[in-house]
Short mmCIF file of N, CA and C and ligand atoms in Angstrom, two decimals:
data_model
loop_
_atom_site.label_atom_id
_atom_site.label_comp_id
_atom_site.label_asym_id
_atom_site.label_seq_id
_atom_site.Cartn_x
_atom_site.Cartn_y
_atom_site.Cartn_z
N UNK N 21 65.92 141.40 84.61
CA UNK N 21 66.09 140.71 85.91
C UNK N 21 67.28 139.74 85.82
N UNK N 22 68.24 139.76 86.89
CA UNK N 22 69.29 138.84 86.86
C UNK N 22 68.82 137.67 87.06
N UNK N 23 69.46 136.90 86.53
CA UNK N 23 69.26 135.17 86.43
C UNK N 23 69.21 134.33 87.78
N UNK N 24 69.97 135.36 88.82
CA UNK N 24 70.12 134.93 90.15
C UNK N 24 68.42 135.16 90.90
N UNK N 25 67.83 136.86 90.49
CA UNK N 25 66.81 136.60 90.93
C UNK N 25 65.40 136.19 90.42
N UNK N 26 65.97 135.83 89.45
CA UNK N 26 64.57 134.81 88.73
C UNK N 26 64.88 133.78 89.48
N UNK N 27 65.91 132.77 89.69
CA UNK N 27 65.74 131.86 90.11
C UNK N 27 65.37 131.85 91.58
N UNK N 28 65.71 132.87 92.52
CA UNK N 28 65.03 132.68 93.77
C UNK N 28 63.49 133.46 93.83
N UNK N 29 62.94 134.08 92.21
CA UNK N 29 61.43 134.04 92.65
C UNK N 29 61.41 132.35 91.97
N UNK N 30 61.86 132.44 91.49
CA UNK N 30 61.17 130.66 91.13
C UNK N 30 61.15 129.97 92.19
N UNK N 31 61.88 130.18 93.31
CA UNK N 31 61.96 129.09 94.61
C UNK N 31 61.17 129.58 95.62
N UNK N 32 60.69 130.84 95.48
CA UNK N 32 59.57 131.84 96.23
C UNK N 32 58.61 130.84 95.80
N UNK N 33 58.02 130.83 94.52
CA UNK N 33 57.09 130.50 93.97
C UNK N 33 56.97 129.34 93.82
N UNK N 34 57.32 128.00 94.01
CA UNK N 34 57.35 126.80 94.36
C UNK N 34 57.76 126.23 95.33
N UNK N 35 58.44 126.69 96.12
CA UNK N 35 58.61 126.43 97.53
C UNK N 35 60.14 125.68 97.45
N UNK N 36 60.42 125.12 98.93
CA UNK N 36 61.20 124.27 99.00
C UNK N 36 60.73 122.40 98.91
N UNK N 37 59.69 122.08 98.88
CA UNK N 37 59.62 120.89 98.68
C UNK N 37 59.72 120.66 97.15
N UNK N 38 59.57 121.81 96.27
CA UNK N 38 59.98 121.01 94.92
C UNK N 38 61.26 121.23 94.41
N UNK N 39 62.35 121.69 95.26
CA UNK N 39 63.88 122.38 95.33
C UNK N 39 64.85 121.05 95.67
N UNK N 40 65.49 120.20 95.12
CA UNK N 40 66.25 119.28 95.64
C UNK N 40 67.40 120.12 96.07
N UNK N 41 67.74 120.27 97.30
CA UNK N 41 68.92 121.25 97.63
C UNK N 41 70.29 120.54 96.94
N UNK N 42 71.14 121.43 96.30
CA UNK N 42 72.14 120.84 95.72
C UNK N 42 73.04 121.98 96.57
N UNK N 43 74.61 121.37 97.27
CA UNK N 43 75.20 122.04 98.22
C UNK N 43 76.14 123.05 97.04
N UNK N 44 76.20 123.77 97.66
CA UNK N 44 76.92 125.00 96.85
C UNK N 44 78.65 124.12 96.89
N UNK N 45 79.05 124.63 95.64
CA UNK N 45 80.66 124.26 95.08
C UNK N 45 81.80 124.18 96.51
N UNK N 46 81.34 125.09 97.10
CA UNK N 46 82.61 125.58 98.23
C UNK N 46 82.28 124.68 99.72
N UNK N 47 81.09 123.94 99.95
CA UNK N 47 80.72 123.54 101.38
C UNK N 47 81.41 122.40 101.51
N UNK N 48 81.99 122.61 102.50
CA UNK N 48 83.05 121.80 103.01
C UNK N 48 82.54 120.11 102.79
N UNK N 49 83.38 119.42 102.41
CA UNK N 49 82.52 118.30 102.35
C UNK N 49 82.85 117.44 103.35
N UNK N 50 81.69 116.54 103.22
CA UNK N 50 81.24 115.33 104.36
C UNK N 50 81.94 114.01 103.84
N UNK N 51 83.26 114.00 105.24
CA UNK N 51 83.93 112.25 104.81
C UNK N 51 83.54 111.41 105.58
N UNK N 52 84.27 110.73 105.43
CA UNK N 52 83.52 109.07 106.05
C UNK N 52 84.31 109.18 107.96
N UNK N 53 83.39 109.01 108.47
CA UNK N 53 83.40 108.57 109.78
C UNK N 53 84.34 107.23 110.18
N UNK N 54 85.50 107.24 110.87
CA UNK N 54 85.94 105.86 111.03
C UNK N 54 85.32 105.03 111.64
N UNK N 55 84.75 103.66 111.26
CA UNK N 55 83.89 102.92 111.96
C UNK N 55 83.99 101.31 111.30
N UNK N 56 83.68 99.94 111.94
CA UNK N 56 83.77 98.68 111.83
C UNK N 56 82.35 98.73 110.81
N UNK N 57 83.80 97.67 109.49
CA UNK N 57 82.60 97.19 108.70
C UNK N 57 82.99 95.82 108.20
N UNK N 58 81.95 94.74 108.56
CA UNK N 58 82.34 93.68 107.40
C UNK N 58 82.74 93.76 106.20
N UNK N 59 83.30 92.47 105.61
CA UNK N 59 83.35 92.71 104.20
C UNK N 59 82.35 92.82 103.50
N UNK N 60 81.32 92.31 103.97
CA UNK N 60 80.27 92.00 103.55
C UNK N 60 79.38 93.80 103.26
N UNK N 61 79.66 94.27 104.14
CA UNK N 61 79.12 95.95 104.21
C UNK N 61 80.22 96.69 103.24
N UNK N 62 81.59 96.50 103.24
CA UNK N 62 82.63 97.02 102.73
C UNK N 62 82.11 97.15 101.44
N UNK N 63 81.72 96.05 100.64
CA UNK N 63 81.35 95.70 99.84
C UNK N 63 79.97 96.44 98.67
N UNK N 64 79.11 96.23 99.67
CA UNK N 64 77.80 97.30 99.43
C UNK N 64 78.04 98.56 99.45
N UNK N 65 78.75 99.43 100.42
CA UNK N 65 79.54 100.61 100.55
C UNK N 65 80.17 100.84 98.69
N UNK N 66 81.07 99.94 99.03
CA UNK N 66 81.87 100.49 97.51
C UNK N 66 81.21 100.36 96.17
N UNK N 67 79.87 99.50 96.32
CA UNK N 67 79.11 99.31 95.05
C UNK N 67 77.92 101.28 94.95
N UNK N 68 77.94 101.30 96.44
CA UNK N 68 77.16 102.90 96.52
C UNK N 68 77.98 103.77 96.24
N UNK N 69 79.67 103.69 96.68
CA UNK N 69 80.00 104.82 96.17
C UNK N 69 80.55 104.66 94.17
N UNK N 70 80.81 103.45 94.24
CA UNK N 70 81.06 102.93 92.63
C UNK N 70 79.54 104.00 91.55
N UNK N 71 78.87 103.49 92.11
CA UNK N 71 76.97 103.79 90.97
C UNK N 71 77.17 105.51 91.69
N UNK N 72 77.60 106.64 92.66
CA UNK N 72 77.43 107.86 93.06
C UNK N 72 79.02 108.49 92.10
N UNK N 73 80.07 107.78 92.10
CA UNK N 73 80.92 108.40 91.32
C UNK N 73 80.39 108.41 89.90
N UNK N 74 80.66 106.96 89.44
CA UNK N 74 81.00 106.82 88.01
C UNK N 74 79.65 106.55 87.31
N UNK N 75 78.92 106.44 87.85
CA UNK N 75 77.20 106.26 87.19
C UNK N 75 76.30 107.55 87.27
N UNK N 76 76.37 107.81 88.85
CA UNK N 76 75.18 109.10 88.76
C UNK N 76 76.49 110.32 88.74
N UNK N 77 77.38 109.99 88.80
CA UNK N 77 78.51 111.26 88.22
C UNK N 77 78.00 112.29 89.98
N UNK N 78 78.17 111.96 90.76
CA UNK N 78 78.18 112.92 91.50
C UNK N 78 78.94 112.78 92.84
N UNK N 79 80.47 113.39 92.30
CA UNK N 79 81.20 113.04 93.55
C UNK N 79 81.54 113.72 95.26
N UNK N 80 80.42 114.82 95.13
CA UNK N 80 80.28 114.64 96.96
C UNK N 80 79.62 113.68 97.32
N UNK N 81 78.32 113.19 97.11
CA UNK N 81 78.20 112.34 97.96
C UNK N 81 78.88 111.07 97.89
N UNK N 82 79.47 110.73 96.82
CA UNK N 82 80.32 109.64 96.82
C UNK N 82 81.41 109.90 97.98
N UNK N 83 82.03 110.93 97.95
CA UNK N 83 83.18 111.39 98.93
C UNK N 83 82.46 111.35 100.31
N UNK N 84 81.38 111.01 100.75
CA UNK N 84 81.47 110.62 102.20
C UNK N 84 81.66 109.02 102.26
N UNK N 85 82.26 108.41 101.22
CA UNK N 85 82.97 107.23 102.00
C UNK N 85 84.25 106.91 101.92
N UNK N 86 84.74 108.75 101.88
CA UNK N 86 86.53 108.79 101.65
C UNK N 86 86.82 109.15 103.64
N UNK N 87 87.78 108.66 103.59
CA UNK N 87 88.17 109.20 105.19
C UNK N 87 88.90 110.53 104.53
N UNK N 88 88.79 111.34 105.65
CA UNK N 88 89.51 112.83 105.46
C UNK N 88 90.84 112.95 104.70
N UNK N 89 91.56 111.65 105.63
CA UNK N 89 92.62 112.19 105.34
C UNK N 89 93.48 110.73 104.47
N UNK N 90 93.05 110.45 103.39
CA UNK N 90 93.77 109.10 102.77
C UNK N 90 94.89 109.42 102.23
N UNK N 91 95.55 108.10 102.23
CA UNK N 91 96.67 108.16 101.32
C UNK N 91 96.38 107.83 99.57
N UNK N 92 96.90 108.75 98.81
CA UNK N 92 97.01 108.84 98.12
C UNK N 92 98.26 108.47 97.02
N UNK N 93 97.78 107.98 95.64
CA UNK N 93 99.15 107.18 94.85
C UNK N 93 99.29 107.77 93.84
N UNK N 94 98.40 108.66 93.50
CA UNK N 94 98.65 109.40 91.90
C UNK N 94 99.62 110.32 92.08
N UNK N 95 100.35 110.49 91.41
CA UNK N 95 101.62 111.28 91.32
C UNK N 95 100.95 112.80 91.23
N UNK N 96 100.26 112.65 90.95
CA UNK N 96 99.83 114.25 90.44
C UNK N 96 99.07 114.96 91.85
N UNK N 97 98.16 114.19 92.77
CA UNK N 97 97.48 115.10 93.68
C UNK N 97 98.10 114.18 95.29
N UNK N 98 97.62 115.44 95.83
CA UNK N 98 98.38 115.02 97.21
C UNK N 98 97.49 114.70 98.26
N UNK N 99 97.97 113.93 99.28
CA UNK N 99 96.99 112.81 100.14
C UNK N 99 95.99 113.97 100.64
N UNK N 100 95.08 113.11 100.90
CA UNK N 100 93.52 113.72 101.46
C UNK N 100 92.13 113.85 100.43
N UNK N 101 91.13 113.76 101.07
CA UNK N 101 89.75 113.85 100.32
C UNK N 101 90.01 115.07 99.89
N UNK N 102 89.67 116.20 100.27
CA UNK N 102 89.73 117.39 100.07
C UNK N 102 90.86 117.64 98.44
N UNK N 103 91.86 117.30 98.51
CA UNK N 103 92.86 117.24 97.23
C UNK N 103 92.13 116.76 95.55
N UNK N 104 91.73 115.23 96.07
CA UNK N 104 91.64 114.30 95.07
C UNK N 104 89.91 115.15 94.58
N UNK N 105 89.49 115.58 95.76
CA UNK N 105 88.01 116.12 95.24
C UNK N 105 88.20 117.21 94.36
N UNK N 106 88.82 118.08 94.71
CA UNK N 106 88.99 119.12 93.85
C UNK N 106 89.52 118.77 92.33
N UNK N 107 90.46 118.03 92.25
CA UNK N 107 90.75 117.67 91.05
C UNK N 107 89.36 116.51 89.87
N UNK N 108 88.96 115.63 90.75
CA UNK N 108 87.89 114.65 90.61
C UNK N 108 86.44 115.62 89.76
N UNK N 109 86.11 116.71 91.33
CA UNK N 109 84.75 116.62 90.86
C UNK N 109 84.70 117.40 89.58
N UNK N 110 85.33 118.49 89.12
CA UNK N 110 84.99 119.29 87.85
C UNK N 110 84.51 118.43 86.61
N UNK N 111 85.70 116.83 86.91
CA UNK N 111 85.75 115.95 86.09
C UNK N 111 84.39 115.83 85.72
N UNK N 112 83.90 115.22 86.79
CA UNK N 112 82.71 114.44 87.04
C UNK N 112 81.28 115.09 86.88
N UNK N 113 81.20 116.46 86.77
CA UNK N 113 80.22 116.96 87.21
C UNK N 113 79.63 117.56 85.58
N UNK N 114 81.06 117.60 84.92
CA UNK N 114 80.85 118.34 83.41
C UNK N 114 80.51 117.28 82.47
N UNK N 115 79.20 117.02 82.31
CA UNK N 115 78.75 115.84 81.47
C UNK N 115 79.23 116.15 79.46
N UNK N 116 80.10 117.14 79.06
CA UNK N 116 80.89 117.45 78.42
C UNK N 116 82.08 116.12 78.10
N UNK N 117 82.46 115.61 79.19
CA UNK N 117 83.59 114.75 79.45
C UNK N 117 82.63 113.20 79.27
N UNK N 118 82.99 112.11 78.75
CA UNK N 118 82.28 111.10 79.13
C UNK N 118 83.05 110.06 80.00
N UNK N 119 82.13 109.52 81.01
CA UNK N 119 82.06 108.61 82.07
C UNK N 119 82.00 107.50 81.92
N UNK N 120 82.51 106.29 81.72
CA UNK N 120 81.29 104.85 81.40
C UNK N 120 82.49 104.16 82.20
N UNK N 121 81.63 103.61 83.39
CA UNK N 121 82.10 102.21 83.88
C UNK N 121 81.91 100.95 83.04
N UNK N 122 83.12 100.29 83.34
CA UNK N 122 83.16 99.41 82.11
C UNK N 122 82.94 97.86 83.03
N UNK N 123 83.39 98.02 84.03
CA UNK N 123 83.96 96.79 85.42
C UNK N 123 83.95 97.38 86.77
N UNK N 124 84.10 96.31 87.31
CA UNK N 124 83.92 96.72 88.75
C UNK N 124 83.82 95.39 89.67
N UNK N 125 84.73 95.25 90.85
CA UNK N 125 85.28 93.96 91.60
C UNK N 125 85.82 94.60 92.77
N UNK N 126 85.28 93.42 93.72
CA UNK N 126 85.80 93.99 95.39
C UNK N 126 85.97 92.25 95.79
N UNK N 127 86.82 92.89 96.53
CA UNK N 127 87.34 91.90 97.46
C UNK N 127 88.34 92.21 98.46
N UNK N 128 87.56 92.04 99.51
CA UNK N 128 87.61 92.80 100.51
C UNK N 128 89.11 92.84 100.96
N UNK N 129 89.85 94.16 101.28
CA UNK N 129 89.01 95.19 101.55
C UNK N 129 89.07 96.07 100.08
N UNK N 130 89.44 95.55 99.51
CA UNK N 130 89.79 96.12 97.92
C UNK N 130 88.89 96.03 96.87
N UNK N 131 88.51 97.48 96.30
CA UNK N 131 87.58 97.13 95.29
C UNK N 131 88.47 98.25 94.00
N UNK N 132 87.73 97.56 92.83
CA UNK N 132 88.33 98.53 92.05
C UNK N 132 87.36 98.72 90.60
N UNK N 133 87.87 99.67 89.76
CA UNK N 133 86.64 100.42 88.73
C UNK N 133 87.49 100.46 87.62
N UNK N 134 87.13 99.73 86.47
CA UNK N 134 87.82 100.32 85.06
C UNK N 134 86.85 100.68 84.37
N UNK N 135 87.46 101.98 84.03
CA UNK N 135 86.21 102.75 83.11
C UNK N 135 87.17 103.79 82.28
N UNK N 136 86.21 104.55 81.17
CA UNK N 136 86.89 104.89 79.93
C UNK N 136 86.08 106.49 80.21
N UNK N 137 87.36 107.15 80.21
CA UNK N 137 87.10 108.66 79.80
C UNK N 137 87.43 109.69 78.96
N UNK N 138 86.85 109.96 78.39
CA UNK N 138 86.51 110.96 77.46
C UNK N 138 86.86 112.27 77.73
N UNK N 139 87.65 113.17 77.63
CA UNK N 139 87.79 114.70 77.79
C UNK N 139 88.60 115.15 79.45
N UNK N 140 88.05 115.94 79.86
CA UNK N 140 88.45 116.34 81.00
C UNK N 140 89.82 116.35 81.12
N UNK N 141 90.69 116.84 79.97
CA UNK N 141 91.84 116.85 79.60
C UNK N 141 92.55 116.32 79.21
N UNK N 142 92.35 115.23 79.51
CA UNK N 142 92.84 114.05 78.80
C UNK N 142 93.06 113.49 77.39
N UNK N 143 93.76 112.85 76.84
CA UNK N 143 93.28 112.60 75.14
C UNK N 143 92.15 111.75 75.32
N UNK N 144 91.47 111.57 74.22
CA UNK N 144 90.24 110.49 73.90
C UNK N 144 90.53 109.65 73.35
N UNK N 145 89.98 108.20 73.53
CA UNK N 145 89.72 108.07 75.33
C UNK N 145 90.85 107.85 75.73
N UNK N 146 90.44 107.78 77.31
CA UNK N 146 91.63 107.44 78.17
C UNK N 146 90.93 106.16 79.16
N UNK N 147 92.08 105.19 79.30
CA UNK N 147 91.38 104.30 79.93
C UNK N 147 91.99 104.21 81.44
N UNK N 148 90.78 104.22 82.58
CA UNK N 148 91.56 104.39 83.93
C UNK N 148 91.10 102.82 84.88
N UNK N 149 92.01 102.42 85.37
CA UNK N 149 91.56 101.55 86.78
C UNK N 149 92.00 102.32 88.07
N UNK N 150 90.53 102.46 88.64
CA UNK N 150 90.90 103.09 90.12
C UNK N 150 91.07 101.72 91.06
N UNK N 151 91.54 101.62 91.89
CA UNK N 151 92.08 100.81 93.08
C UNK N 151 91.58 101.30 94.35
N UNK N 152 90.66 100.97 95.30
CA UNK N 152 90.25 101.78 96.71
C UNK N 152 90.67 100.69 97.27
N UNK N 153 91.00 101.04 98.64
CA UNK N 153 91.22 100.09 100.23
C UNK N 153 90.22 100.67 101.05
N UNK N 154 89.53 99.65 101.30
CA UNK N 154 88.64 99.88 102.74
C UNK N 154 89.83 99.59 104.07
N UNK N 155 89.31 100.64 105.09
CA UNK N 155 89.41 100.10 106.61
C UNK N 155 88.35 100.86 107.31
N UNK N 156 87.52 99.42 107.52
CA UNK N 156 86.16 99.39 108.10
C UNK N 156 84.87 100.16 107.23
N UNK N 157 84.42 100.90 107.19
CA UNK N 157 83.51 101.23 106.11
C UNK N 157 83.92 102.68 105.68
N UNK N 158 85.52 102.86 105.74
CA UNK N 158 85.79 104.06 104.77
C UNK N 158 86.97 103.63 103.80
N UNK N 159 87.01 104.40 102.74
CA UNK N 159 88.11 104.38 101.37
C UNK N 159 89.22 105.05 102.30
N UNK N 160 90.31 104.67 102.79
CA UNK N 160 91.22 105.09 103.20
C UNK N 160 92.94 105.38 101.94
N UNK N 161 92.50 104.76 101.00
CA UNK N 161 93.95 104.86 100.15
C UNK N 161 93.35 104.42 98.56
N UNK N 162 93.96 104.65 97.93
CA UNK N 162 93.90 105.22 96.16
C UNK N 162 94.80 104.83 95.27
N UNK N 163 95.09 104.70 94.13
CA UNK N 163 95.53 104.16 93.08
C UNK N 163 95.36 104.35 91.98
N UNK N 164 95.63 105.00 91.18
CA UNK N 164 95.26 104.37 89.58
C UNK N 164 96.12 104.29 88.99
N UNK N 165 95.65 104.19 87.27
CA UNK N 165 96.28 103.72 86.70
C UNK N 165 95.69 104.26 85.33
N UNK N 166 96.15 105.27 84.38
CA UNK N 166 95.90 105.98 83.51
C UNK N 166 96.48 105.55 82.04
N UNK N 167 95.65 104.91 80.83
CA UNK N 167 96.61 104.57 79.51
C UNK N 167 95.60 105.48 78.98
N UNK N 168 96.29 105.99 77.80
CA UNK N 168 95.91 106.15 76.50
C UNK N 168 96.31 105.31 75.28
N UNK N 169 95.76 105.51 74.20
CA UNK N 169 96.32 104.87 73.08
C UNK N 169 97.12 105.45 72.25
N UNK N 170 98.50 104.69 72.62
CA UNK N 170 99.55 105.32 71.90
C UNK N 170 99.26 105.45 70.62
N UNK N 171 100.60 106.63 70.02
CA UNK N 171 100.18 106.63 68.00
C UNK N 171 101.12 105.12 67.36
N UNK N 172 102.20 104.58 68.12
CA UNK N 172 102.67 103.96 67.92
C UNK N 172 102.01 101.83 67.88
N UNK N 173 101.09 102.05 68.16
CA UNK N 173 100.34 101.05 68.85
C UNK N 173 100.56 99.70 67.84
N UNK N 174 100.95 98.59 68.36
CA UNK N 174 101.40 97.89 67.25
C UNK N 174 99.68 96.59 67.08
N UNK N 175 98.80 96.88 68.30
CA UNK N 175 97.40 96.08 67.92
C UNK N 175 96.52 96.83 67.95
N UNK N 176 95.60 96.40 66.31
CA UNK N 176 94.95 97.23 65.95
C UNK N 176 93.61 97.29 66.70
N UNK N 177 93.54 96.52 67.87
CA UNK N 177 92.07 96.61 68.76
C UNK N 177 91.97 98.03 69.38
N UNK N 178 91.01 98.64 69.66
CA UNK N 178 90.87 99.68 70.38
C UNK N 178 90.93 99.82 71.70
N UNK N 179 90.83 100.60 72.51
CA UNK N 179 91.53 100.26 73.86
C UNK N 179 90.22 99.80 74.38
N UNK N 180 89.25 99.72 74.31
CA UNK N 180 87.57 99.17 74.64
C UNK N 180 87.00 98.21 74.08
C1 NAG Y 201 94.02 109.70 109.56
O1 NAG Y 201 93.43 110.22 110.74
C2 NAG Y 201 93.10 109.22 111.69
C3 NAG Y 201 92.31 109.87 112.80
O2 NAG Y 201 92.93 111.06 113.22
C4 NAG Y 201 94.37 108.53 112.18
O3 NAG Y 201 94.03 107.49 113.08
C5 NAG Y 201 95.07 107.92 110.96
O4 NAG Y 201 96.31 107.39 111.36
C6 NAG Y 201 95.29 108.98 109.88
N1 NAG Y 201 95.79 108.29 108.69
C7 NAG Y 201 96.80 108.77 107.97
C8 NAG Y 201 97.17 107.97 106.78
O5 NAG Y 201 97.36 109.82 108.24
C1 NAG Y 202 83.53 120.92 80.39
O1 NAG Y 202 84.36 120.01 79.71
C2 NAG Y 202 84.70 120.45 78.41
C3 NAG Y 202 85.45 119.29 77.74
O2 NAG Y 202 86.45 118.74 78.56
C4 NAG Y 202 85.52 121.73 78.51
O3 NAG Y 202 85.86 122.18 77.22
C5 NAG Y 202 84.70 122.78 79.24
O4 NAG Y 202 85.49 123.92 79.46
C6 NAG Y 202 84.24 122.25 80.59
N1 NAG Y 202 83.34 123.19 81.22
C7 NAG Y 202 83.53 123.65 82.45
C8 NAG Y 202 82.48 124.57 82.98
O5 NAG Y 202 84.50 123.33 83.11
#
């Protein structure tokens, strides 16, 4: 029996209330709605999508508090949710790679994340600060900022 249909007698056979639907790789994803937010909400917003990226590692739902279409600063991917996701989630999703938020600070409308990653092509580790801008309760624009540890490194602290 293929693996595909064991798993849908398994979902025959337990139903859908014990099935947490997880959206298939390709479904278009859900961005943030333009809409008025305090700082005060801005704030809580970016701490939910902060703990849905870099904690529970799961960046669609984090990406509904990207607006569709942001500007983007990394040299490497080009403006929009849709771009930065594709490159992002493989990251994020392959617990292969390690994740660890290290920091994390907002002030409005700006919040930002330094955290240390492990793999996902990168050398080990690599240390990143992301940079978000709120306008109103969506991430409209992006930033980072990518080191490794050079071989040349003249202090012997580690980059952590
Ligand atoms: C993104 O789209 C919104 C709504 O169409 C528009 O108001 C805004 O100017 C766009 N932003 C950029 C950076 O293109
Ligand atoms: C997961 O990440 C590891 C390490 O970066 C990589 O070797 C592997 O190919 C990745 N797996 C998938 C399914 O992308």
């Amino acid at each position: 029996m293929p693996t595909s249909s064991i798993l849908l007698s398994a979902l025959a056979l337990f139903g859908p209330a014990f099935c947490k639907p997880t959206a298939a790789p390709n479904t278009p994803l859900i961005t943030c709605t333009p809409r008025p937010a305090s700082p005060r909400e801005q704030q809580a917003e970016f701490e939910k999508y902060a703990d849905l990226l870099y904690v529970k590692r799961t960046p669609r739902p984090a990406y509904a508090y990207f607006t569709a279409n942001d500007t983007q600063h990394n040299p490497y991917v080009l403006d929009g949710a849709a771009a930065s996701f594709a490159l992002v989630n493989p990251i994020y999703i392959n617990h292969t790679n390690g994740v660890e938020m290290l920091h994390q600070g907002f002030q409005a409308p700006i919040g930002w994340v330094h955290w240390r990653l492990d793999g996902g092509g990168y050398p080990a580790p690599t240390a990143v600060v992301d940079v978000y801008r709120f306008e109103g309760a969506c991430i409209v624009e992006h930033w980072d900022i990518v080191q490794t540890l050079p071989a040349d490194a003249i202090n012997p602290h580690a980059l952590f």
